[in-house]
PDB file of C-alpha atoms in Angstrom:
ATOM      1  CA  ILE A 282     120.085-100.467 136.570  1.00 50.00           C
ATOM      2  CA  LYS A 283     119.586-100.794 132.808  1.00 57.00           C
ATOM      3  CA  SER A 284     115.784-101.015 133.199  1.00 62.00           C
ATOM      4  CA  MET A 285     115.847 -97.892 135.372  1.00 61.00           C
ATOM      5  CA  ASP A 286     117.791 -96.059 132.675  1.00 69.00           C
ATOM      6  CA  ASN A 287     115.186 -97.119 130.108  1.00 71.00           C
ATOM      7  CA  GLN A 288     112.386 -95.943 132.395  1.00 76.00           C
ATOM      8  CA  VAL A 289     114.057 -92.558 132.848  1.00 69.00           C
ATOM      9  CA  LEU A 290     114.551 -92.256 129.072  1.00 69.00           C
ATOM     10  CA  LEU A 291     110.917 -93.161 128.403  1.00 72.00           C
ATOM     11  CA  GLN A 292     109.744 -90.619 130.977  1.00 75.00           C
ATOM     12  CA  LEU A 293     111.931 -87.917 129.398  1.00 72.00           C
ATOM     13  CA  LYS A 294     110.578 -88.760 125.933  1.00 69.00           C
ATOM     14  CA  ASP A 295     107.001 -88.572 127.258  1.00 69.00           C
ATOM     15  CA  GLU A 296     107.648 -85.210 128.910  1.00 65.00           C
ATOM     16  CA  ARG A 297     109.269 -83.877 125.729  1.00 64.00           C
ATOM     17  CA  ALA A 298     106.311 -85.078 123.632  1.00 54.00           C
ATOM     18  CA  GLU A 299     103.857 -83.413 126.033  1.00 58.00           C
ATOM     19  CA  ARG A 300     105.774 -80.133 125.825  1.00 54.00           C
ATOM     20  CA  ASN A 301     105.740 -80.290 122.020  1.00 48.00           C
ATOM     21  CA  ILE A 302     101.979 -80.886 122.034  1.00 47.00           C
ATOM     22  CA  GLU A 303     101.446 -78.014 124.470  1.00 48.00           C
ATOM     23  CA  GLN A 304     103.599 -75.710 122.336  1.00 46.00           C
ATOM     24  CA  GLU A 305     101.654 -76.644 119.196  1.00 44.00           C
ATOM     25  CA  MET A 306      98.334 -76.105 120.964  1.00 49.00           C
ATOM     26  CA  ALA A 307      99.469 -72.686 122.216  1.00 61.00           C
ATOM     27  CA  LYS A 308      99.945 -71.437 118.652  1.00 75.00           C
ATOM     28  CA  PRO A 309      96.977 -69.510 117.259  1.00 87.00           C
ATOM     29  CA  LEU A 310      94.835 -71.435 114.782  1.00 94.00           C
ATOM     30  CA  VAL A 311      94.066 -69.985 111.358  1.00 94.00           C
ATOM     31  CA  MET A 312      91.785 -71.483 108.697  1.00 96.00           C
ATOM     32  CA  VAL A 313      92.560 -70.921 105.020  1.00 96.00           C
ATOM     33  CA  VAL A 314      89.648 -71.539 102.632  1.00 96.00           C
ATOM     34  CA  GLU A 315      90.875 -71.550  99.054  1.00 94.00           C
ATOM     35  CA  ASN A 316      90.184 -73.785  96.071  1.00 92.00           C
ATOM     36  CA  ASP A 317      93.387 -72.881  94.199  1.00 91.00           C
ATOM     37  CA  GLN A 318      95.959 -75.337  95.551  1.00 91.00           C
ATOM     38  CA  ASP A 319      98.941 -73.074  94.827  1.00 90.00           C
ATOM     39  CA  THR A 320      97.443 -70.138  96.713  1.00 88.00           C
ATOM     40  CA  LEU A 321      96.327 -72.441  99.551  1.00 90.00           C
ATOM     41  CA  LEU A 322      99.822 -73.870  99.891  1.00 91.00           C
ATOM     42  CA  LEU A 323     101.471 -70.442  99.741  1.00 89.00           C
ATOM     43  CA  ILE A 324      99.296 -68.926 102.464  1.00 89.00           C
ATOM     44  CA  SER A 325      99.446 -72.025 104.658  1.00 91.00           C
ATOM     45  CA  VAL A 326     103.239 -72.318 104.533  1.00 90.00           C
ATOM     46  CA  LEU A 327     103.618 -68.598 105.121  1.00 87.00           C
ATOM     47  CA  LEU A 328     101.382 -68.741 108.212  1.00 89.00           C
ATOM     48  CA  ARG A 329     103.102 -71.823 109.601  1.00 91.00           C
ATOM     49  CA  ASN A 330     106.495 -70.173 109.141  1.00 87.00           C
ATOM     50  CA  ILE A 331     105.441 -67.229 111.285  1.00 84.00           C
ATOM     51  CA  GLY A 332     104.110 -69.431 114.084  1.00 88.00           C
ATOM     52  CA  TYR A 333     100.480 -70.279 113.333  1.00 90.00           C
ATOM     53  CA  ASN A 334      98.736 -73.620 113.184  1.00 94.00           C
ATOM     54  CA  VAL A 335      96.777 -73.858 109.954  1.00 95.00           C
ATOM     55  CA  ILE A 336      93.793 -75.883 108.844  1.00 96.00           C
ATOM     56  CA  ASP A 337      92.593 -75.657 105.288  1.00 94.00           C
ATOM     57  CA  ALA A 338      89.434 -76.181 103.301  1.00 95.00           C
ATOM     58  CA  SER A 339      88.884 -76.202  99.553  1.00 94.00           C
ATOM     59  CA  ASN A 340      85.399 -74.621  99.673  1.00 95.00           C
ATOM     60  CA  GLY A 341      82.915 -72.894 101.960  1.00 94.00           C
ATOM     61  CA  GLU A 342      80.990 -76.067 102.774  1.00 95.00           C
ATOM     62  CA  LYS A 343      84.129 -77.771 104.056  1.00 95.00           C
ATOM     63  CA  ALA A 344      84.999 -74.634 106.023  1.00 95.00           C
ATOM     64  CA  LEU A 345      81.649 -74.792 107.824  1.00 94.00           C
ATOM     65  CA  GLU A 346      82.285 -78.443 108.702  1.00 93.00           C
ATOM     66  CA  LEU A 347      85.758 -77.696 110.079  1.00 94.00           C
ATOM     67  CA  LEU A 348      84.875 -74.464 111.866  1.00 94.00           C
ATOM     68  CA  GLN A 349      82.951 -75.901 114.795  1.00 86.00           C
ATOM     69  CA  ALA A 350      85.411 -78.751 115.310  1.00 90.00           C
ATOM     70  CA  ASN A 351      88.442 -76.430 115.338  1.00 92.00           C
ATOM     71  CA  ASN A 352      87.316 -72.907 116.323  1.00 90.00           C
ATOM     72  CA  PRO A 353      90.046 -70.875 114.524  1.00 95.00           C
ATOM     73  CA  GLU A 354      90.871 -67.318 115.547  1.00 92.00           C
ATOM     74  CA  ILE A 355      90.812 -66.040 111.982  1.00 92.00           C
ATOM     75  CA  ILE A 356      89.707 -67.286 108.561  1.00 95.00           C
ATOM     76  CA  PHE A 357      91.174 -66.290 105.217  1.00 94.00           C
ATOM     77  CA  MET A 358      88.297 -66.971 102.817  1.00 94.00           C
ATOM     78  CA  ASP A 359      88.470 -67.037  99.032  1.00 93.00           C
ATOM     79  CA  VAL A 360      85.310 -65.453  97.680  1.00 91.00           C
ATOM     80  CA  TYR A 361      84.834 -67.459  94.470  1.00 90.00           C
ATOM     81  CA  MET A 362      84.968 -71.239  94.932  1.00 90.00           C
ATOM     82  CA  PRO A 363      83.004 -74.249  93.709  1.00 91.00           C
ATOM     83  CA  VAL A 364      80.459 -76.059  95.963  1.00 92.00           C
ATOM     84  CA  MET A 365      79.955 -73.013  98.259  1.00 93.00           C
ATOM     85  CA  ASP A 366      81.508 -69.587  97.678  1.00 93.00           C
ATOM     86  CA  GLY A 367      83.061 -67.476 100.373  1.00 94.00           C
ATOM     87  CA  PHE A 368      80.195 -64.978 100.500  1.00 93.00           C
ATOM     88  CA  THR A 369      77.654 -67.695 101.288  1.00 96.00           C
ATOM     89  CA  ALA A 370      79.969 -69.418 103.771  1.00 96.00           C
ATOM     90  CA  THR A 371      80.551 -66.125 105.594  1.00 96.00           C
ATOM     91  CA  ARG A 372      76.812 -65.402 105.836  1.00 95.00           C
ATOM     92  CA  ARG A 373      76.247 -68.878 107.250  1.00 96.00           C
ATOM     93  CA  ILE A 374      79.070 -68.459 109.772  1.00 95.00           C
ATOM     94  CA  ARG A 375      77.545 -65.168 110.958  1.00 94.00           C
ATOM     95  CA  GLU A 376      74.266 -67.074 111.623  1.00 94.00           C
ATOM     96  CA  LEU A 377      75.983 -69.626 113.907  1.00 91.00           C
ATOM     97  CA  ALA A 378      76.012 -69.500 117.704  1.00 87.00           C
ATOM     98  CA  GLU A 379      78.806 -67.922 119.706  1.00 86.00           C
ATOM     99  CA  PRO A 380      81.805 -68.058 119.524  1.00 85.00           C
ATOM    100  CA  TYR A 381      81.837 -69.103 115.851  1.00 88.00           C
ATOM    101  CA  ARG A 382      79.789 -66.199 114.543  1.00 88.00           C
ATOM    102  CA  PHE A 383      82.384 -63.717 115.806  1.00 91.00           C
ATOM    103  CA  VAL A 384      85.456 -65.210 114.113  1.00 93.00           C
ATOM    104  CA  THR A 385      87.431 -62.716 112.049  1.00 92.00           C
ATOM    105  CA  ILE A 386      87.001 -63.419 108.328  1.00 94.00           C
ATOM    106  CA  ILE A 387      89.294 -61.908 105.701  1.00 94.00           C
ATOM    107  CA  GLY A 388      88.131 -62.202 102.102  1.00 92.00           C
ATOM    108  CA  LEU A 389      90.667 -63.235  99.459  1.00 91.00           C
ATOM    109  CA  VAL A 390      89.687 -61.241  96.379  1.00 87.00           C
ATOM    110  CA  ALA A 391      91.212 -61.444  92.909  1.00 82.00           C
ATOM    111  CA  GLY A 392      91.741 -57.772  92.162  1.00 72.00           C
ATOM    112  CA  ALA A 393      90.315 -55.102  94.420  1.00 65.00           C
ATOM    113  CA  VAL A 394      87.207 -54.528  92.334  1.00 74.00           C
ATOM    114  CA  GLN A 395      84.820 -52.270  94.271  1.00 78.00           C
ATOM    115  CA  GLU A 396      81.897 -54.632  93.665  1.00 81.00           C
ATOM    116  CA  ASN A 397      83.787 -57.530  95.321  1.00 81.00           C
ATOM    117  CA  ILE A 398      84.834 -55.360  98.240  1.00 82.00           C
ATOM    118  CA  GLU A 399      81.212 -54.361  98.840  1.00 88.00           C
ATOM    119  CA  LYS A 400      80.106 -58.010  98.574  1.00 90.00           C
ATOM    120  CA  CYS A 401      82.711 -58.957 101.188  1.00 89.00           C
ATOM    121  CA  ARG A 402      81.382 -56.403 103.646  1.00 92.00           C
ATOM    122  CA  ALA A 403      77.745 -57.241 102.877  1.00 92.00           C
ATOM    123  CA  ALA A 404      78.412 -60.927 103.550  1.00 94.00           C
ATOM    124  CA  GLY A 405      79.916 -60.066 106.943  1.00 94.00           C
ATOM    125  CA  MET A 406      83.641 -60.254 106.245  1.00 94.00           C
ATOM    126  CA  ASN A 407      85.801 -58.063 108.446  1.00 93.00           C
ATOM    127  CA  ASP A 408      88.165 -57.067 105.660  1.00 90.00           C
ATOM    128  CA  TYR A 409      89.757 -58.305 102.444  1.00 90.00           C
ATOM    129  CA  ILE A 410      93.109 -58.890 100.797  1.00 89.00           C
ATOM    130  CA  SER A 411      93.597 -58.543  97.040  1.00 85.00           C
ATOM    131  CA  LYS A 412      95.284 -61.377  95.232  1.00 82.00           C
ATOM    132  CA  PRO A 413      98.118 -61.485  94.527  1.00 81.00           C
ATOM    133  CA  PHE A 414      98.824 -60.577  98.152  1.00 80.00           C
ATOM    134  CA  ARG A 415     101.959 -59.556 100.030  1.00 79.00           C
ATOM    135  CA  LEU A 416     103.240 -60.999 103.304  1.00 78.00           C
ATOM    136  CA  GLU A 417     102.809 -57.592 104.981  1.00 79.00           C
ATOM    137  CA  GLU A 418      99.097 -57.604 104.131  1.00 81.00           C
ATOM    138  CA  ILE A 419      98.538 -60.973 105.739  1.00 82.00           C
ATOM    139  CA  MET A 420     100.560 -59.970 108.799  1.00 79.00           C
ATOM    140  CA  GLY A 421      98.512 -56.788 109.134  1.00 79.00           C
ATOM    141  CA  LYS A 422      95.210 -58.675 108.962  1.00 81.00           C
ATOM    142  CA  LEU A 423      96.286 -61.075 111.715  1.00 77.00           C
ATOM    143  CA  LYS A 424      96.063 -58.109 114.113  1.00 73.00           C
ATOM    144  CA  LEU A 425      92.421 -57.281 113.380  1.00 50.00           C
ATOM    145  CA  PRO A 426      89.897 -57.378 116.255  1.00 50.00           C
ATOM    146  CA  PRO A 427      87.161 -60.065 116.142  1.00 48.00           C
ATOM    147  CA  ALA A 428      83.775 -59.438 114.493  1.00 47.00           C
ATOM    148  CA  ALA A 429      81.182 -57.627 116.560  1.00 42.00           C
TER     149      ALA A 429
END
């Protein structure tokens, strides 16, 4: 009887673990590309707290590597980073095959300087958020349609 109880407990644990995995996989995936660790942590924690899975990258080159392996629904992309900036990374993403080229990309811009806003659009970003940002701005951008 004791071994049957253990088997039942193991089966319940397995079923619970499978449900947890399924629940995690059902959450939308967001990529945050940001070289400033404080900003990266802030956005990532914020997104996780409202129910998103988050992957992060410290530059555009890393984002390109992670994109095809993870296929996020939306990318928050800092525009000025070492190794590869967000403008270049966005242009490269828009050159990829479907479905990657159509991912929604939101530029993270320090100050809403018109020149940076125009560069975001020219690179193929869907929209932008000025840093420092507010929770409401991020929430609003999560509702944007995908790139065309």
